[in-house]
Amino acid sequence: MKHGKKYVESLKLIENNKLYDPEEAVKLALQTAKSKFDETLEVSVRLGVDPRQADQQVRGAVVLPHGTGKTVRVLVFAKGEQAKAAEEAGADFVGAEELVAKIQGENWFDFDVVVATPNMMGVVGRLGRVLGPKGLMPNPKSGTVTMDVAKAIAEIKAGKVEYRLDKQAIIHCPIGKKSFTAEQLTENLDTLMKAINRAKPAAAKGIYLRSVVLSSTMGPGVKVNALKF
């Protein structure tokens, strides 16, 4: 695979087999983010679990202290008082069956997170096939199925991120933007890693944090010392 000039230059800054301390890794990832746009910094965490086993799933959500730097559009499925509370809390879209019809009929996905009250999950369930593959299906574990929609919206807007194991036993999660300070990104990374550590399944055996790699949107990966978390 051919890489651009900037990528090749960035690669020279990284020692191939070195495991960097979190603070050092963040600074290096910022150095290698050479694009003109505000790149996202993402961490990829390989876990020592078997994603095929139900008792070894790792999933949850955490509010990053400095947010993600992204404006998040929140869609809420609710009725009555909860719908009113969602609107007052700053939800971008609030509704019920009419939103299901809009998503199904118009292939409409102008939102980033879906929140639903428990009594609306029967309605939202009709969208399982389209929301599920996109990672948009509300889930109690991530706090997106709740009667307290105002709290859920406030946390999401403040920088709540969901982490979820993929089929390769890896979690991919953003921790902020290139425009953040190194200190802000390091604090976000530490908060996320503590949450992932707390979510360790009882059935997991051996080394839990197998590898941690930090990278910007267009930059190379920087290996982080997992023992520092």
C-alpha positions as YAML, in Angstrom:
chain: A
units: angstrom
residues:
- id: 1
  name: MET
  ca: [0.00, 0.00, 0.00]
- id: 2
  name: LYS
  ca: [1.38, 3.40, -0.99]
- id: 3
  name: HIS
  ca: [1.30, 6.22, 1.52]
- id: 4
  name: GLY
  ca: [1.57, 9.96, 0.99]
- id: 5
  name: LYS
  ca: [4.63, 12.08, 1.72]
- id: 6
  name: LYS
  ca: [3.23, 13.43, 5.01]
- id: 7
  name: TYR
  ca: [2.44, 9.92, 6.26]
- id: 8
  name: VAL
  ca: [5.94, 8.68, 5.42]
- id: 9
  name: GLU
  ca: [7.46, 11.69, 7.22]
- id: 10
  name: SER
  ca: [5.29, 11.00, 10.27]
- id: 11
  name: LEU
  ca: [6.30, 7.35, 10.29]
- id: 12
  name: LYS
  ca: [9.96, 8.36, 10.73]
- id: 13
  name: LEU
  ca: [9.10, 9.98, 14.07]
- id: 14
  name: ILE
  ca: [7.89, 6.70, 15.54]
- id: 15
  name: GLU
  ca: [10.17, 3.93, 16.82]
- id: 16
  name: ASN
  ca: [8.64, 0.77, 15.41]
- id: 17
  name: ASN
  ca: [8.86, -1.58, 18.41]
- id: 18
  name: LYS
  ca: [8.69, 0.99, 21.19]
- id: 19
  name: LEU
  ca: [5.79, 1.15, 23.63]
- id: 20
  name: TYR
  ca: [5.24, 4.78, 24.56]
- id: 21
  name: ASP
  ca: [3.86, 6.11, 27.83]
- id: 22
  name: PRO
  ca: [0.36, 7.62, 27.35]
- id: 23
  name: GLU
  ca: [1.52, 11.26, 27.62]
- id: 24
  name: GLU
  ca: [4.34, 10.66, 25.14]
- id: 25
  name: ALA
  ca: [2.07, 8.74, 22.75]
- id: 26
  name: VAL
  ca: [-0.47, 11.58, 22.70]
- id: 27
  name: LYS
  ca: [2.20, 14.18, 21.93]
- id: 28
  name: LEU
  ca: [3.59, 11.97, 19.15]
- id: 29
  name: ALA
  ca: [0.12, 11.37, 17.66]
- id: 30
  name: LEU
  ca: [-0.39, 15.15, 17.60]
- id: 31
  name: GLN
  ca: [2.96, 15.61, 15.88]
- id: 32
  name: THR
  ca: [1.99, 13.14, 13.18]
- id: 33
  name: ALA
  ca: [-1.41, 14.74, 12.54]
- id: 34
  name: LYS
  ca: [-0.24, 16.82, 9.59]
- id: 35
  name: SER
  ca: [-3.47, 17.36, 7.63]
- id: 36
  name: LYS
  ca: [-5.01, 20.81, 7.33]
- id: 37
  name: PHE
  ca: [-8.37, 19.73, 8.80]
- id: 38
  name: ASP
  ca: [-9.01, 19.08, 12.50]
- id: 39
  name: GLU
  ca: [-8.18, 15.38, 12.62]
- id: 40
  name: THR
  ca: [-9.81, 13.04, 15.14]
- id: 41
  name: LEU
  ca: [-7.55, 11.09, 17.49]
- id: 42
  name: GLU
  ca: [-8.72, 7.52, 17.99]
- id: 43
  name: VAL
  ca: [-7.55, 4.71, 20.21]
- id: 44
  name: SER
  ca: [-7.73, 1.03, 19.21]
- id: 45
  name: VAL
  ca: [-7.64, -1.42, 22.10]
- id: 46
  name: ARG
  ca: [-7.17, -5.15, 21.49]
- id: 47
  name: LEU
  ca: [-8.56, -7.20, 24.38]
- id: 48
  name: GLY
  ca: [-7.78, -10.71, 25.55]
- id: 49
  name: VAL
  ca: [-11.38, -11.88, 25.33]
- id: 50
  name: ASP
  ca: [-13.39, -14.06, 22.94]
- id: 51
  name: PRO
  ca: [-16.07, -11.86, 21.31]
- id: 52
  name: ARG
  ca: [-17.98, -14.99, 20.26]
- id: 53
  name: GLN
  ca: [-18.80, -15.73, 23.91]
- id: 54
  name: ALA
  ca: [-21.77, -13.94, 25.47]
- id: 55
  name: ASP
  ca: [-20.06, -13.78, 28.87]
- id: 56
  name: GLN
  ca: [-16.99, -12.04, 27.41]
- id: 57
  name: GLN
  ca: [-18.65, -9.05, 25.77]
- id: 58
  name: VAL
  ca: [-17.26, -5.62, 26.60]
- id: 59
  name: ARG
  ca: [-19.60, -2.69, 26.07]
- id: 60
  name: GLY
  ca: [-20.39, 0.53, 27.86]
- id: 61
  name: ALA
  ca: [-20.25, 4.30, 27.75]
- id: 62
  name: VAL
  ca: [-18.26, 7.00, 29.50]
- id: 63
  name: VAL
  ca: [-18.32, 10.80, 29.53]
- id: 64
  name: LEU
  ca: [-14.92, 12.13, 28.45]
- id: 65
  name: PRO
  ca: [-13.89, 15.11, 30.63]
- id: 66
  name: HIS
  ca: [-13.10, 17.27, 27.60]
- id: 67
  name: GLY
  ca: [-15.65, 15.83, 25.17]
- id: 68
  name: THR
  ca: [-14.87, 14.61, 21.66]
- id: 69
  name: GLY
  ca: [-14.85, 17.94, 19.83]
- id: 70
  name: LYS
  ca: [-17.70, 16.72, 17.67]
- id: 71
  name: THR
  ca: [-21.20, 18.20, 17.52]
- id: 72
  name: VAL
  ca: [-23.48, 15.23, 18.17]
- id: 73
  name: ARG
  ca: [-27.01, 15.09, 16.74]
- id: 74
  name: VAL
  ca: [-29.36, 13.25, 19.10]
- id: 75
  name: LEU
  ca: [-32.61, 11.59, 18.04]
- id: 76
  name: VAL
  ca: [-35.04, 10.66, 20.83]
- id: 77
  name: PHE
  ca: [-37.96, 8.24, 20.64]
- id: 78
  name: ALA
  ca: [-40.40, 9.37, 23.32]
- id: 79
  name: LYS
  ca: [-43.96, 10.49, 23.94]
- id: 80
  name: GLY
  ca: [-45.75, 12.80, 26.35]
- id: 81
  name: GLU
  ca: [-43.73, 14.26, 29.22]
- id: 82
  name: GLN
  ca: [-40.54, 12.50, 28.14]
- id: 83
  name: ALA
  ca: [-40.82, 13.98, 24.64]
- id: 84
  name: LYS
  ca: [-41.24, 17.43, 26.14]
- id: 85
  name: ALA
  ca: [-38.25, 16.86, 28.45]
- id: 86
  name: ALA
  ca: [-36.15, 15.73, 25.47]
- id: 87
  name: GLU
  ca: [-36.98, 18.88, 23.52]
- id: 88
  name: GLU
  ca: [-36.14, 21.09, 26.50]
- id: 89
  name: ALA
  ca: [-32.84, 19.22, 27.01]
- id: 90
  name: GLY
  ca: [-31.73, 20.05, 23.48]
- id: 91
  name: ALA
  ca: [-32.50, 16.90, 21.49]
- id: 92
  name: ASP
  ca: [-32.16, 17.52, 17.76]
- id: 93
  name: PHE
  ca: [-35.10, 15.28, 16.80]
- id: 94
  name: VAL
  ca: [-37.95, 13.98, 18.97]
- id: 95
  name: GLY
  ca: [-40.81, 11.74, 17.90]
- id: 96
  name: ALA
  ca: [-42.29, 8.26, 17.74]
- id: 97
  name: GLU
  ca: [-43.83, 6.20, 14.91]
- id: 98
  name: GLU
  ca: [-43.44, 9.04, 12.40]
- id: 99
  name: LEU
  ca: [-39.64, 8.90, 12.83]
- id: 100
  name: VAL
  ca: [-39.68, 5.14, 12.21]
- id: 101
  name: ALA
  ca: [-41.54, 5.77, 8.96]
- id: 102
  name: LYS
  ca: [-39.10, 8.52, 7.97]
- id: 103
  name: ILE
  ca: [-36.06, 6.30, 8.57]
- id: 104
  name: GLN
  ca: [-37.62, 3.31, 6.77]
- id: 105
  name: GLY
  ca: [-39.18, 5.24, 3.92]
- id: 106
  name: GLU
  ca: [-36.58, 7.93, 3.23]
- id: 107
  name: ASN
  ca: [-33.41, 6.12, 4.37]
- id: 108
  name: TRP
  ca: [-32.93, 9.10, 6.70]
- id: 109
  name: PHE
  ca: [-29.91, 9.04, 9.02]
- id: 110
  name: ASP
  ca: [-29.16, 12.68, 9.86]
- id: 111
  name: PHE
  ca: [-28.36, 11.79, 13.48]
- id: 112
  name: ASP
  ca: [-25.44, 10.34, 15.45]
- id: 113
  name: VAL
  ca: [-27.01, 8.86, 18.60]
- id: 114
  name: VAL
  ca: [-30.46, 7.39, 19.30]
- id: 115
  name: VAL
  ca: [-32.07, 7.56, 22.75]
- id: 116
  name: ALA
  ca: [-35.37, 5.88, 23.62]
- id: 117
  name: THR
  ca: [-37.62, 5.48, 26.62]
- id: 118
  name: PRO
  ca: [-38.23, 1.81, 27.59]
- id: 119
  name: ASN
  ca: [-41.89, 1.98, 26.53]
- id: 120
  name: MET
  ca: [-40.80, 2.99, 23.00]
- id: 121
  name: MET
  ca: [-38.46, 0.05, 22.41]
- id: 122
  name: GLY
  ca: [-41.24, -2.00, 20.81]
- id: 123
  name: VAL
  ca: [-41.52, 0.72, 18.16]
- id: 124
  name: VAL
  ca: [-37.76, 1.20, 17.83]
- id: 125
  name: GLY
  ca: [-37.33, -2.57, 17.49]
- id: 126
  name: ARG
  ca: [-38.77, -2.33, 13.97]
- id: 127
  name: LEU
  ca: [-35.57, -0.49, 13.01]
- id: 128
  name: GLY
  ca: [-33.23, -3.15, 14.39]
- id: 129
  name: ARG
  ca: [-32.03, -4.25, 10.95]
- id: 130
  name: VAL
  ca: [-31.05, -0.73, 9.90]
- id: 131
  name: LEU
  ca: [-29.92, 0.79, 13.22]
- id: 132
  name: GLY
  ca: [-28.07, -2.31, 14.48]
- id: 133
  name: PRO
  ca: [-25.39, -2.54, 11.76]
- id: 134
  name: LYS
  ca: [-24.71, 1.20, 12.13]
- id: 135
  name: GLY
  ca: [-24.24, 0.88, 15.89]
- id: 136
  name: LEU
  ca: [-27.20, 3.20, 16.49]
- id: 137
  name: MET
  ca: [-29.60, 0.87, 18.29]
- id: 138
  name: PRO
  ca: [-30.44, 2.17, 21.79]
- id: 139
  name: ASN
  ca: [-29.11, -0.04, 24.57]
- id: 140
  name: PRO
  ca: [-29.54, 0.05, 28.37]
- id: 141
  name: LYS
  ca: [-25.82, -0.73, 28.87]
- id: 142
  name: SER
  ca: [-24.83, 2.47, 27.08]
- id: 143
  name: GLY
  ca: [-27.49, 4.51, 28.86]
- id: 144
  name: THR
  ca: [-29.50, 5.19, 25.72]
- id: 145
  name: VAL
  ca: [-32.60, 3.32, 26.90]
- id: 146
  name: THR
  ca: [-33.84, 5.38, 29.84]
- id: 147
  name: MET
  ca: [-36.76, 7.31, 31.28]
- id: 148
  name: ASP
  ca: [-34.38, 10.14, 32.20]
- id: 149
  name: VAL
  ca: [-33.94, 11.36, 28.64]
- id: 150
  name: ALA
  ca: [-32.79, 14.82, 29.77]
- id: 151
  name: LYS
  ca: [-29.81, 13.33, 31.63]
- id: 152
  name: ALA
  ca: [-28.93, 11.06, 28.68]
- id: 153
  name: ILE
  ca: [-28.99, 13.99, 26.25]
- id: 154
  name: ALA
  ca: [-26.90, 16.19, 28.57]
- id: 155
  name: GLU
  ca: [-24.23, 13.47, 28.89]
- id: 156
  name: ILE
  ca: [-24.13, 12.80, 25.15]
- id: 157
  name: LYS
  ca: [-23.81, 16.48, 24.32]
- id: 158
  name: ALA
  ca: [-21.09, 16.83, 26.99]
- id: 159
  name: GLY
  ca: [-18.92, 14.19, 25.31]
- id: 160
  name: LYS
  ca: [-20.25, 10.75, 26.17]
- id: 161
  name: VAL
  ca: [-18.75, 8.02, 24.00]
- id: 162
  name: GLU
  ca: [-19.80, 4.42, 23.63]
- id: 163
  name: TYR
  ca: [-17.17, 1.69, 23.47]
- id: 164
  name: ARG
  ca: [-17.98, -1.72, 22.04]
- id: 165
  name: LEU
  ca: [-16.02, -4.84, 21.17]
- id: 166
  name: ASP
  ca: [-15.95, -5.79, 17.48]
- id: 167
  name: LYS
  ca: [-15.60, -9.28, 15.97]
- id: 168
  name: GLN
  ca: [-11.80, -9.02, 16.11]
- id: 169
  name: ALA
  ca: [-11.88, -8.30, 19.88]
- id: 170
  name: ILE
  ca: [-10.90, -4.66, 19.27]
- id: 171
  name: ILE
  ca: [-12.50, -1.49, 20.61]
- id: 172
  name: HIS
  ca: [-12.18, 1.64, 18.44]
- id: 173
  name: CYS
  ca: [-13.05, 4.91, 20.12]
- id: 174
  name: PRO
  ca: [-12.37, 8.64, 19.53]
- id: 175
  name: ILE
  ca: [-10.72, 10.62, 22.34]
- id: 176
  name: GLY
  ca: [-10.78, 14.12, 20.83]
- id: 177
  name: LYS
  ca: [-9.45, 16.35, 18.08]
- id: 178
  name: LYS
  ca: [-6.07, 17.62, 16.90]
- id: 179
  name: SER
  ca: [-7.08, 21.06, 18.18]
- id: 180
  name: PHE
  ca: [-7.18, 19.72, 21.77]
- id: 181
  name: THR
  ca: [-4.18, 20.15, 24.06]
- id: 182
  name: ALA
  ca: [-2.01, 17.13, 24.85]
- id: 183
  name: GLU
  ca: [-3.21, 17.32, 28.47]
- id: 184
  name: GLN
  ca: [-6.89, 17.22, 27.44]
- id: 185
  name: LEU
  ca: [-6.33, 14.23, 25.17]
- id: 186
  name: THR
  ca: [-4.30, 12.40, 27.83]
- id: 187
  name: GLU
  ca: [-7.09, 12.91, 30.39]
- id: 188
  name: ASN
  ca: [-9.71, 11.69, 27.90]
- id: 189
  name: LEU
  ca: [-7.60, 8.63, 27.08]
- id: 190
  name: ASP
  ca: [-7.07, 7.83, 30.76]
- id: 191
  name: THR
  ca: [-10.81, 8.15, 31.49]
- id: 192
  name: LEU
  ca: [-11.72, 5.83, 28.61]
- id: 193
  name: MET
  ca: [-9.09, 3.22, 29.53]
- id: 194
  name: LYS
  ca: [-10.23, 3.16, 33.16]
- id: 195
  name: ALA
  ca: [-13.80, 2.53, 31.96]
- id: 196
  name: ILE
  ca: [-12.64, -0.33, 29.70]
- id: 197
  name: ASN
  ca: [-10.65, -1.83, 32.59]
- id: 198
  name: ARG
  ca: [-13.70, -1.64, 34.87]
- id: 199
  name: ALA
  ca: [-15.75, -3.43, 32.20]
- id: 200
  name: LYS
  ca: [-13.46, -6.50, 32.22]
- id: 201
  name: PRO
  ca: [-15.68, -9.61, 32.11]
- id: 202
  name: ALA
  ca: [-15.30, -12.10, 34.95]
- id: 203
  name: ALA
  ca: [-14.87, -14.84, 32.34]
- id: 204
  name: ALA
  ca: [-11.83, -13.13, 30.76]
- id: 205
  name: LYS
  ca: [-8.59, -15.05, 31.39]
- id: 206
  name: GLY
  ca: [-4.95, -14.08, 30.93]
- id: 207
  name: ILE
  ca: [-3.83, -10.65, 29.73]
- id: 208
  name: TYR
  ca: [-6.83, -8.35, 29.30]
- id: 209
  name: LEU
  ca: [-5.25, -5.33, 27.57]
- id: 210
  name: ARG
  ca: [-3.33, -6.97, 24.72]
- id: 211
  name: SER
  ca: [-2.42, -3.80, 22.82]
- id: 212
  name: VAL
  ca: [-3.29, -0.11, 22.73]
- id: 213
  name: VAL
  ca: [-2.65, 1.97, 19.59]
- id: 214
  name: LEU
  ca: [-3.27, 5.69, 19.21]
- id: 215
  name: SER
  ca: [-3.59, 7.40, 15.83]
- id: 216
  name: SER
  ca: [-4.92, 10.50, 14.13]
- id: 217
  name: THR
  ca: [-7.30, 10.28, 11.14]
- id: 218
  name: MET
  ca: [-4.51, 10.43, 8.55]
- id: 219
  name: GLY
  ca: [-1.52, 9.49, 10.71]
- id: 220
  name: PRO
  ca: [0.27, 6.23, 11.57]
- id: 221
  name: GLY
  ca: [-0.39, 4.27, 14.76]
- id: 222
  name: VAL
  ca: [1.57, 4.93, 17.94]
- id: 223
  name: LYS
  ca: [1.84, 1.92, 20.28]
- id: 224
  name: VAL
  ca: [0.98, 2.74, 23.89]
- id: 225
  name: ASN
  ca: [2.27, 0.84, 26.94]
- id: 226
  name: ALA
  ca: [-0.89, -0.93, 28.16]
- id: 227
  name: LEU
  ca: [0.69, -1.47, 31.57]
- id: 228
  name: LYS
  ca: [0.35, 2.25, 32.25]
- id: 229
  name: PHE
  ca: [-3.43, 2.01, 32.49]
...
